[in-house]
Tab-separated table of C-alpha atoms in Angstrom:
chain	number	residue	atom	x	y	z
A	1	UNK	CA	36.389	-49.431	-8.622
A	2	UNK	CA	37.261	-49.372	-4.895
A	3	UNK	CA	34.366	-48.145	-2.789
A	4	UNK	CA	31.724	-48.723	-5.475
A	5	UNK	CA	28.731	-50.836	-4.539
A	6	UNK	CA	26.334	-52.425	-7.027
A	7	UNK	CA	22.759	-53.456	-6.360
A	8	UNK	CA	19.735	-54.394	-8.487
A	9	UNK	CA	17.698	-51.396	-9.606
A	10	UNK	CA	14.154	-51.085	-8.366
A	11	UNK	CA	12.785	-51.571	-11.888
A	12	UNK	CA	14.256	-55.089	-12.035
A	13	UNK	CA	15.833	-54.265	-15.408
A	14	UNK	CA	19.226	-52.938	-14.430
A	15	UNK	CA	21.956	-52.416	-11.861
A	16	UNK	CA	22.636	-49.250	-9.868
A	17	UNK	CA	26.196	-48.469	-8.761
A	18	UNK	CA	26.886	-46.063	-5.906
A	19	UNK	CA	29.957	-44.631	-4.234
A	20	UNK	CA	28.679	-44.058	-0.738
A	21	UNK	CA	25.506	-42.003	-1.211
A	22	UNK	CA	26.559	-40.779	-4.648
A	23	UNK	CA	24.891	-42.387	-7.665
A	24	UNK	CA	27.654	-43.252	-10.157
A	25	UNK	CA	26.021	-45.264	-12.910
A	26	UNK	CA	23.003	-47.205	-14.028
A	27	UNK	CA	23.521	-50.294	-16.180
A	28	UNK	CA	20.534	-51.306	-18.312
A	29	UNK	CA	20.210	-55.058	-18.884
A	30	UNK	CA	18.274	-57.141	-21.376
A	31	UNK	CA	15.297	-58.542	-19.409
A	32	UNK	CA	15.717	-61.928	-21.085
A	33	UNK	CA	19.374	-62.937	-20.995
A	34	UNK	CA	20.511	-60.085	-18.667
A	35	UNK	CA	23.024	-58.947	-21.265
A	36	UNK	CA	24.432	-55.430	-20.799
A	37	UNK	CA	22.668	-52.992	-23.130
A	38	UNK	CA	23.878	-49.574	-21.985
A	39	UNK	CA	25.458	-47.667	-19.120
A	40	UNK	CA	24.375	-44.207	-17.977
A	41	UNK	CA	27.266	-42.417	-16.253
A	42	UNK	CA	25.828	-39.987	-13.721
A	43	UNK	CA	26.926	-36.858	-11.939
A	44	UNK	CA	24.498	-35.294	-9.494
A	45	UNK	CA	21.633	-37.417	-10.872
A	46	UNK	CA	22.354	-36.149	-14.388
A	47	UNK	CA	23.519	-38.384	-17.191
A	48	UNK	CA	26.863	-37.070	-18.465
A	49	UNK	CA	27.507	-39.958	-20.852
A	50	UNK	CA	25.633	-42.992	-22.142
A	51	UNK	CA	27.567	-45.969	-23.571
A	52	UNK	CA	25.703	-48.513	-25.713
A	53	UNK	CA	27.112	-52.065	-25.702
A	54	UNK	CA	26.975	-54.729	-28.402
A	55	UNK	CA	26.298	-58.449	-27.932
A	56	UNK	CA	29.940	-59.060	-27.043
A	57	UNK	CA	29.819	-56.424	-24.322
A	58	UNK	CA	31.953	-53.887	-26.198
A	59	UNK	CA	30.965	-50.227	-26.515
A	60	UNK	CA	29.327	-49.639	-29.914
A	61	UNK	CA	28.321	-45.996	-29.426
A	62	UNK	CA	28.486	-43.163	-26.897
A	63	UNK	CA	26.210	-40.197	-26.372
A	64	UNK	CA	27.007	-36.950	-24.561
A	65	UNK	CA	24.461	-34.358	-23.373
A	66	UNK	CA	24.927	-30.605	-23.170
A	67	UNK	CA	25.755	-29.956	-19.487
A	68	UNK	CA	23.576	-26.834	-19.402
A	69	UNK	CA	20.426	-27.999	-21.174
A	70	UNK	CA	20.569	-31.781	-20.797
A	71	UNK	CA	19.930	-32.155	-24.546
A	72	UNK	CA	21.936	-34.659	-26.531
A	73	UNK	CA	24.876	-32.758	-28.024
A	74	UNK	CA	27.193	-35.360	-29.561
A	75	UNK	CA	27.089	-39.012	-30.562
A	76	UNK	CA	30.051	-41.268	-31.444
A	77	UNK	CA	29.882	-44.669	-33.182
A	78	UNK	CA	32.727	-47.204	-32.933
A	79	UNK	CA	34.013	-49.966	-35.202
A	80	UNK	CA	34.493	-53.514	-33.867
A	81	UNK	CA	38.184	-52.676	-33.322
A	82	UNK	CA	37.028	-49.737	-31.100
A	83	UNK	CA	38.226	-46.984	-33.437
A	84	UNK	CA	35.816	-44.136	-34.117
A	85	UNK	CA	33.741	-44.707	-37.272
A	86	UNK	CA	31.295	-41.795	-37.198
A	87	UNK	CA	30.633	-38.677	-35.147
A	88	UNK	CA	27.404	-36.680	-35.074
A	89	UNK	CA	26.725	-33.205	-33.734
A	90	UNK	CA	23.170	-32.601	-32.602
A	91	UNK	CA	21.155	-29.402	-32.452
A	92	UNK	CA	17.577	-28.189	-32.526
A	93	UNK	CA	15.171	-27.760	-35.424
A	94	UNK	CA	11.535	-26.880	-34.856
A	95	UNK	CA	11.982	-27.551	-31.141
A	96	UNK	CA	13.185	-31.114	-31.705
A	97	UNK	CA	16.638	-32.716	-31.602
A	98	UNK	CA	18.247	-33.214	-35.007
A	99	UNK	CA	21.669	-34.078	-36.419
A	100	UNK	CA	23.391	-30.966	-37.770
A	101	UNK	CA	26.599	-32.575	-39.037
A	102	UNK	CA	28.140	-36.032	-39.543
A	103	UNK	CA	31.796	-36.940	-39.933
A	104	UNK	CA	32.867	-40.319	-41.338
A	105	UNK	CA	36.252	-41.189	-39.837
A	106	UNK	CA	39.064	-43.488	-40.989
A	107	UNK	CA	40.927	-45.904	-38.694
A	108	UNK	CA	43.497	-43.193	-37.889
A	109	UNK	CA	40.825	-40.815	-36.647
A	110	UNK	CA	40.911	-38.508	-39.688
A	111	UNK	CA	37.738	-37.242	-41.347
A	112	UNK	CA	37.050	-38.972	-44.665
A	113	UNK	CA	33.753	-37.323	-45.528
A	114	UNK	CA	31.624	-34.642	-43.933
A	115	UNK	CA	27.860	-34.381	-44.344
A	116	UNK	CA	25.996	-31.234	-43.365
A	117	UNK	CA	22.791	-33.104	-42.573
A	118	UNK	CA	21.981	-36.661	-41.627
A	119	UNK	CA	19.765	-37.232	-44.675
A	120	UNK	CA	22.822	-36.731	-46.894
A	121	UNK	CA	24.591	-39.551	-45.062
A	122	UNK	CA	21.519	-41.810	-45.215
A	123	UNK	CA	21.131	-41.276	-48.953
A	124	UNK	CA	24.831	-41.809	-49.642
A	125	UNK	CA	24.862	-45.085	-47.688
A	126	UNK	CA	21.506	-46.592	-48.681
A	127	UNK	CA	21.023	-45.700	-52.338
A	128	UNK	CA	23.819	-47.920	-53.746
A	129	UNK	CA	22.743	-50.763	-51.459
A	130	UNK	CA	19.076	-50.594	-52.443
A	131	UNK	CA	19.936	-50.344	-56.151
A	132	UNK	CA	21.764	-53.679	-55.885
A	133	UNK	CA	18.930	-55.504	-54.105
A	134	UNK	CA	15.949	-57.464	-55.294
A	135	UNK	CA	12.500	-56.601	-53.924
A	136	UNK	CA	12.853	-54.975	-50.508
A	137	UNK	CA	10.851	-53.116	-47.850
A	138	UNK	CA	12.436	-49.990	-46.337
A	139	UNK	CA	11.085	-48.889	-42.950
A	140	UNK	CA	11.797	-45.168	-42.500
A	141	UNK	CA	11.682	-44.855	-38.718
A	142	UNK	CA	12.388	-41.111	-38.941
A	143	UNK	CA	10.936	-39.844	-42.242
A	144	UNK	CA	12.880	-36.573	-42.109
A	145	UNK	CA	16.107	-38.554	-42.624
A	146	UNK	CA	14.889	-39.987	-45.914
A	147	UNK	CA	13.708	-36.905	-47.820
A	148	UNK	CA	16.721	-36.853	-50.131
A	149	UNK	CA	16.517	-40.632	-50.602
A	150	UNK	CA	12.815	-40.406	-51.505
A	151	UNK	CA	13.625	-37.950	-54.292
A	152	UNK	CA	16.302	-40.254	-55.714
A	153	UNK	CA	13.960	-43.264	-55.582
A	154	UNK	CA	11.269	-41.286	-57.395
A	155	UNK	CA	13.708	-40.537	-60.221
A	156	UNK	CA	14.585	-44.246	-60.656
A	157	UNK	CA	11.540	-46.079	-62.069
A	158	UNK	CA	13.195	-49.514	-61.842
A	159	UNK	CA	14.114	-49.020	-58.184
A	160	UNK	CA	10.621	-47.705	-57.386
A	161	UNK	CA	9.089	-50.937	-58.680
A	162	UNK	CA	11.346	-53.109	-56.509
A	163	UNK	CA	10.993	-51.131	-53.287
A	164	UNK	CA	8.185	-50.594	-50.789
A	165	UNK	CA	8.605	-47.779	-48.259
A	166	UNK	CA	6.935	-47.627	-44.837
A	167	UNK	CA	7.127	-44.360	-42.872
A	168	UNK	CA	6.548	-44.123	-39.141
A	169	UNK	CA	4.912	-41.103	-37.500
A	170	UNK	CA	6.023	-40.603	-33.906
A	171	UNK	CA	4.563	-37.175	-33.244
A	172	UNK	CA	1.937	-34.655	-34.293
A	173	UNK	CA	2.414	-33.815	-37.984
A	174	UNK	CA	1.150	-30.196	-37.833
A	175	UNK	CA	2.916	-27.211	-36.298
A	176	UNK	CA	-0.262	-26.295	-34.421
A	177	UNK	CA	-1.387	-29.431	-32.567
A	178	UNK	CA	-4.875	-27.957	-32.137
A	179	UNK	CA	-5.394	-27.722	-35.889
A	180	UNK	CA	-5.126	-30.989	-37.873
A	181	UNK	CA	-5.650	-28.936	-41.063
A	182	UNK	CA	-2.796	-26.554	-40.220
A	183	UNK	CA	0.700	-26.148	-41.635
A	184	UNK	CA	2.704	-29.362	-41.748
A	185	UNK	CA	5.857	-29.648	-39.698
A	186	UNK	CA	9.150	-29.629	-41.587
A	187	UNK	CA	9.637	-33.350	-41.017
A	188	UNK	CA	6.207	-34.224	-42.426
A	189	UNK	CA	6.047	-32.233	-45.664
A	190	UNK	CA	6.147	-35.482	-47.631
A	191	UNK	CA	2.592	-36.223	-46.449
A	192	UNK	CA	1.134	-33.603	-48.741
A	193	UNK	CA	3.403	-33.602	-51.777
A	194	UNK	CA	2.047	-36.700	-53.502
A	195	UNK	CA	5.203	-38.810	-53.344
A	196	UNK	CA	3.759	-42.193	-54.133
A	197	UNK	CA	6.990	-44.039	-53.378
A	198	UNK	CA	5.815	-44.112	-49.732
A	199	UNK	CA	3.547	-47.154	-49.726
A	200	UNK	CA	2.342	-47.153	-46.133
A	201	UNK	CA	2.257	-44.866	-43.118
A	202	UNK	CA	2.275	-46.278	-39.606
A	203	UNK	CA	0.630	-44.068	-36.979
A	204	UNK	CA	0.611	-44.819	-33.279
A	205	UNK	CA	-3.069	-43.979	-32.755
A	206	UNK	CA	-6.368	-44.191	-34.574
A	207	UNK	CA	-6.964	-40.479	-34.018
A	208	UNK	CA	-3.901	-39.561	-36.071
A	209	UNK	CA	-4.931	-41.945	-38.837
A	210	UNK	CA	-8.402	-40.362	-38.931
A	211	UNK	CA	-6.904	-36.860	-39.161
A	212	UNK	CA	-4.540	-37.906	-41.966
A	213	UNK	CA	-7.144	-39.691	-44.058
A	214	UNK	CA	-9.618	-36.837	-43.638
A	215	UNK	CA	-7.113	-34.248	-44.828
A	216	UNK	CA	-5.263	-36.298	-47.463
A	217	UNK	CA	-7.626	-38.605	-49.386
A	218	UNK	CA	-4.636	-40.129	-51.211
A	219	UNK	CA	-3.610	-41.818	-47.938
A	220	UNK	CA	-6.946	-43.508	-47.306
A	221	UNK	CA	-6.456	-47.225	-46.876
A	222	UNK	CA	-2.674	-46.794	-46.615
A	223	UNK	CA	-2.333	-45.779	-42.949
A	224	UNK	CA	-1.799	-48.579	-40.422
A	225	UNK	CA	-2.189	-48.117	-36.665
A	226	UNK	CA	0.492	-49.955	-34.705
A	227	UNK	CA	1.239	-48.572	-31.219
A	228	UNK	CA	4.485	-48.953	-29.353
A	229	UNK	CA	4.616	-52.044	-27.179
A	230	UNK	CA	5.120	-52.037	-23.440
A	231	UNK	CA	8.761	-52.445	-22.383
A	232	UNK	CA	9.607	-56.089	-21.831
A	233	UNK	CA	9.621	-57.014	-18.175
A	234	UNK	CA	7.385	-54.085	-17.202
A	235	UNK	CA	4.485	-56.275	-16.199
A	236	UNK	CA	1.040	-54.976	-15.370
A	237	UNK	CA	0.670	-54.685	-11.604
A	238	UNK	CA	-0.084	-51.909	-9.086
A	239	UNK	CA	2.873	-50.590	-7.096
A	240	UNK	CA	1.352	-50.525	-3.630
A	241	UNK	CA	-0.075	-47.842	-1.396
A	242	UNK	CA	0.212	-44.272	-2.710
A	243	UNK	CA	1.606	-41.368	-0.709
A	244	UNK	CA	-1.150	-38.850	0.010
A	245	UNK	CA	-1.116	-35.972	-2.454
A	246	UNK	CA	1.943	-37.104	-4.437
A	247	UNK	CA	1.669	-35.878	-8.051
A	248	UNK	CA	4.351	-36.808	-10.580
A	249	UNK	CA	5.347	-35.221	-13.900
A	250	UNK	CA	7.699	-37.368	-15.989
A	251	UNK	CA	9.576	-36.307	-19.133
A	252	UNK	CA	11.931	-33.765	-20.657
A	253	UNK	CA	11.655	-30.269	-19.221
A	254	UNK	CA	11.056	-28.579	-22.573
A	255	UNK	CA	8.457	-26.420	-24.299
A	256	UNK	CA	6.635	-29.379	-25.848
A	257	UNK	CA	5.987	-30.920	-22.403
A	258	UNK	CA	4.863	-27.596	-20.843
A	259	UNK	CA	6.223	-28.156	-17.291
A	260	UNK	CA	5.464	-24.524	-16.416
A	261	UNK	CA	1.786	-25.255	-17.070
A	262	UNK	CA	2.049	-28.235	-14.716
A	263	UNK	CA	3.446	-25.922	-12.029
A	264	UNK	CA	0.608	-23.418	-12.502
A	265	UNK	CA	-1.910	-26.238	-12.242
A	266	UNK	CA	-0.248	-27.387	-9.026
A	267	UNK	CA	-0.487	-23.902	-7.516
A	268	UNK	CA	-4.265	-24.071	-8.056
A	269	UNK	CA	-4.434	-27.597	-6.634
A	270	UNK	CA	-2.694	-26.490	-3.416
A	271	UNK	CA	-5.525	-24.098	-2.670
A	272	UNK	CA	-7.870	-27.108	-2.536
A	273	UNK	CA	-5.551	-29.914	-1.413
A	274	UNK	CA	-3.026	-28.339	1.016
A	275	UNK	CA	-1.095	-31.591	1.536
A	276	UNK	CA	-0.348	-32.051	-2.205
A	277	UNK	CA	3.230	-32.241	-3.498
A	278	UNK	CA	4.534	-32.117	-7.077
A	279	UNK	CA	7.548	-34.134	-8.260
A	280	UNK	CA	9.266	-33.512	-11.607
A	281	UNK	CA	11.412	-36.349	-13.012
A	282	UNK	CA	13.490	-35.321	-16.022
A	283	UNK	CA	15.962	-32.748	-17.288
A	284	UNK	CA	15.904	-30.250	-20.110
A	285	UNK	CA	16.166	-26.689	-21.333
A	286	UNK	CA	13.502	-25.327	-18.945
A	287	UNK	CA	15.036	-26.770	-15.795
A	288	UNK	CA	16.582	-23.486	-14.670
A	289	UNK	CA	13.479	-21.423	-15.402
A	290	UNK	CA	11.269	-23.983	-13.678
A	291	UNK	CA	13.463	-23.955	-10.566
A	292	UNK	CA	13.341	-20.161	-10.483
A	293	UNK	CA	9.564	-20.150	-10.832
A	294	UNK	CA	9.227	-22.660	-7.968
A	295	UNK	CA	11.314	-20.375	-5.759
A	296	UNK	CA	9.433	-17.205	-6.746
A	297	UNK	CA	6.101	-18.854	-5.921
A	298	UNK	CA	7.402	-19.986	-2.535
A	299	UNK	CA	6.857	-23.649	-3.415
A	300	UNK	CA	10.267	-24.963	-2.403
A	301	UNK	CA	9.816	-28.350	-0.755
A	302	UNK	CA	6.317	-28.695	-2.207
A	303	UNK	CA	7.376	-28.786	-5.859
A	304	UNK	CA	10.603	-30.772	-6.285
A	305	UNK	CA	12.952	-31.179	-9.260
A	306	UNK	CA	14.415	-34.677	-8.974
A	307	UNK	CA	16.324	-34.617	-12.267
A	308	UNK	CA	17.019	-37.940	-13.942
A	309	UNK	CA	16.122	-41.120	-12.078
A	310	UNK	CA	17.216	-44.535	-13.363
A	311	UNK	CA	14.511	-46.286	-11.352
A	312	UNK	CA	10.874	-46.355	-12.500
A	313	UNK	CA	9.969	-47.705	-9.068
A	314	UNK	CA	11.335	-44.519	-7.505
A	315	UNK	CA	9.278	-42.454	-9.953
A	316	UNK	CA	5.961	-44.303	-9.922
A	317	UNK	CA	6.072	-45.975	-6.525
A	318	UNK	CA	3.857	-44.052	-4.132
A	319	UNK	CA	2.434	-41.708	-6.767
A	320	UNK	CA	-1.256	-40.846	-6.386
A	321	UNK	CA	-1.456	-39.737	-10.005
A	322	UNK	CA	0.562	-38.697	-13.040
A	323	UNK	CA	-0.066	-35.278	-14.578
A	324	UNK	CA	0.652	-34.857	-18.311
A	325	UNK	CA	0.582	-31.337	-19.796
A	326	UNK	CA	2.226	-32.050	-23.162
A	327	UNK	CA	1.363	-29.760	-26.071
A	328	UNK	CA	1.823	-32.612	-28.543
A	329	UNK	CA	2.904	-36.269	-28.460
A	330	UNK	CA	2.873	-39.474	-30.476
A	331	UNK	CA	1.922	-42.035	-27.829
A	332	UNK	CA	3.521	-41.114	-24.477
A	333	UNK	CA	5.286	-44.095	-22.960
A	334	UNK	CA	5.113	-42.496	-19.499
A	335	UNK	CA	1.317	-42.783	-19.572
A	336	UNK	CA	1.602	-46.497	-20.303
A	337	UNK	CA	4.222	-46.980	-17.580
A	338	UNK	CA	2.013	-45.222	-15.040
A	339	UNK	CA	-1.174	-47.073	-15.968
A	340	UNK	CA	0.650	-50.424	-15.959
A	341	UNK	CA	1.549	-49.737	-12.328
A	342	UNK	CA	-1.957	-48.688	-11.359
A	343	UNK	CA	-1.218	-44.948	-11.275
A	344	UNK	CA	-4.170	-42.930	-12.652
A	345	UNK	CA	-3.476	-40.203	-15.216
A	346	UNK	CA	-4.810	-36.677	-15.634
A	347	UNK	CA	-3.740	-35.419	-19.055
A	348	UNK	CA	-4.346	-32.815	-21.697
A	349	UNK	CA	-5.999	-34.613	-24.602
A	350	UNK	CA	-3.286	-33.448	-26.984
A	351	UNK	CA	-2.609	-34.823	-30.418
A	352	UNK	CA	-1.713	-37.623	-30.148
A	353	UNK	CA	-1.775	-40.497	-27.696
A	354	UNK	CA	-3.501	-39.756	-24.382
A	355	UNK	CA	-6.953	-40.709	-25.702
A	356	UNK	CA	-5.562	-44.070	-26.862
A	357	UNK	CA	-4.810	-45.258	-23.306
A	358	UNK	CA	-6.632	-42.938	-20.911
A	359	UNK	CA	-10.345	-43.746	-20.570
A	360	UNK	CA	-11.974	-40.573	-19.276
A	361	UNK	CA	-13.525	-41.254	-15.881
A	362	UNK	CA	-12.368	-44.903	-15.930
A	363	UNK	CA	-8.591	-44.900	-15.400
A	364	UNK	CA	-7.998	-41.153	-15.379
A	365	UNK	CA	-9.243	-37.943	-16.934
A	366	UNK	CA	-8.707	-36.112	-20.218
A	367	UNK	CA	-8.915	-32.326	-20.515
A	368	UNK	CA	-9.293	-30.655	-23.896
A	369	UNK	CA	-6.462	-28.189	-24.695
A	370	UNK	CA	-7.377	-24.529	-25.018
A	371	UNK	CA	-8.879	-21.738	-22.914
A	372	UNK	CA	-9.672	-22.919	-19.417
A	373	UNK	CA	-7.333	-25.918	-19.554
A	374	UNK	CA	-5.373	-24.840	-16.482
A	375	UNK	CA	-8.423	-24.689	-14.220
A	376	UNK	CA	-9.914	-27.863	-15.718
A	377	UNK	CA	-6.708	-29.812	-15.041
A	378	UNK	CA	-6.545	-28.481	-11.491
A	379	UNK	CA	-10.151	-29.487	-10.879
A	380	UNK	CA	-9.556	-33.044	-12.086
A	381	UNK	CA	-6.309	-33.442	-10.113
A	382	UNK	CA	-7.942	-32.092	-6.958
A	383	UNK	CA	-10.903	-34.406	-7.415
A	384	UNK	CA	-8.697	-37.500	-7.515
A	385	UNK	CA	-6.492	-36.430	-4.603
A	386	UNK	CA	-9.501	-35.548	-2.477
A	387	UNK	CA	-11.428	-38.801	-2.985
A	388	UNK	CA	-9.534	-41.983	-1.971
A	389	UNK	CA	-12.394	-44.162	-3.202
A	390	UNK	CA	-12.307	-42.571	-6.659
A	391	UNK	CA	-8.529	-42.896	-6.804
A	392	UNK	CA	-8.783	-46.588	-5.896
A	393	UNK	CA	-11.349	-47.237	-8.642
A	394	UNK	CA	-9.228	-45.443	-11.252
A	395	UNK	CA	-6.144	-47.348	-10.099
A	396	UNK	CA	-7.858	-50.728	-10.341
A	397	UNK	CA	-8.973	-50.022	-13.915
A	398	UNK	CA	-5.698	-48.400	-14.993
A	399	UNK	CA	-3.927	-51.408	-16.575
A	400	UNK	CA	-6.950	-52.591	-18.560
A	401	UNK	CA	-6.429	-50.052	-21.359
A	402	UNK	CA	-3.037	-51.620	-22.172
A	403	UNK	CA	-4.416	-54.972	-23.359
A	404	UNK	CA	-2.923	-55.948	-26.693
A	405	UNK	CA	0.212	-53.818	-26.243
A	406	UNK	CA	2.587	-56.660	-25.359
A	407	UNK	CA	5.658	-57.143	-27.504
A	408	UNK	CA	4.409	-60.328	-29.193
A	409	UNK	CA	1.090	-58.764	-30.220
A	410	UNK	CA	2.694	-55.626	-31.645
A	411	UNK	CA	5.535	-57.475	-33.375
A	412	UNK	CA	2.928	-59.781	-34.925
A	413	UNK	CA	1.181	-56.777	-36.455
A	414	UNK	CA	4.472	-55.504	-37.847
A	415	UNK	CA	5.274	-58.914	-39.304
A	416	UNK	CA	1.903	-59.073	-41.059
A	417	UNK	CA	2.415	-55.623	-42.604
A	418	UNK	CA	5.944	-56.299	-43.837
A	419	UNK	CA	5.161	-59.777	-45.140
A	420	UNK	CA	2.174	-58.425	-47.062
A	421	UNK	CA	4.230	-55.718	-48.728
A	422	UNK	CA	7.050	-58.142	-49.482
A	423	UNK	CA	4.714	-60.655	-51.079
A	424	UNK	CA	3.183	-57.972	-53.294
A	425	UNK	CA	6.628	-56.868	-54.478
A	426	UNK	CA	7.694	-60.405	-55.294
A	427	UNK	CA	4.476	-61.008	-57.201
A	428	UNK	CA	5.016	-57.850	-59.257
A	429	UNK	CA	8.670	-58.763	-59.867
A	430	UNK	CA	7.691	-62.208	-61.202
A	431	UNK	CA	4.888	-60.882	-63.405
């Protein structure tokens, strides 16, 4: 468009387009062949629409956030001829995003079928396909979407013999992250109901596997640990000289991430490190409340809400440390991104993930959740900010914890798991 100017993004993985000083869009590119993957359309540093592009460059899906909360509100999928194939409405369940309705559309834009929940759509689409296949391995990336399908598989003995199911766990499986023996979350009820059609679980950390096998003996020997791999093109290299006292918090501004705790910690840090500043990168339901709390504490200009940033270099460049106050996680990618760039981490040792990459006293610090956590976090943050030599040692060691998390290593572990399951199915089918 006239007046728009494009330039490479600081992360080296995309293109930023501006109209004067206004950020218009960020185009994410494949780090290998530089093919267009998606476009974030921006208004005031907020994403108002994300378009996903296929290998031919055409839009395959679009996603729209709620303008008030920043949460994903609607998703549209397109056919190759660009007509709408499927629409999804998203809401909240147990504090997490979920699909609350799906509409399958015909070429004229009329609704053919409506599903109240996404698992109904998954079951309707997959069950006939799986019934017609030979031996197969189904990877359930989001187990909550497959509950209805699991029940149908269990009822069909012939299908059960020809199918191996792998379920991925991307978050803490209990409602109370402090209690691994506590009530299971709605999405993880299948862990305790004895459904043997799930052949393997894949957890992101060894700590989660240990908790699962301790509580559910039936899963012993059937839980694999395969972490997420580092984004391609990220590299493992420090980002240069830090800005004195610059603390960053990266992620959705929601209850699970506890940004208000991060702000309280910062208020304590300021009493010890007067030059410290706090920078939030992200949007979410707590953005308004967080901004109001910053104002009421008189921290305007010291604690800054940056909203969405398309550039990891803007986020991590110059940071003295990253503060993570999450109540629960799976394996936080932001910790890996920070450590890969030589930014030390101070984090609550929540279930799960921080202990997998943060080596206490080596590349950052871990604080146990519970009474006294606020003061303990403030003490650790202040200690790093107040000791340049300590910060330098933590920074130098930061990337070392990420060894073995490259894409080829992790994909190799996935290949070994799937090939093993496939071979066992074929052997049983030929017996």
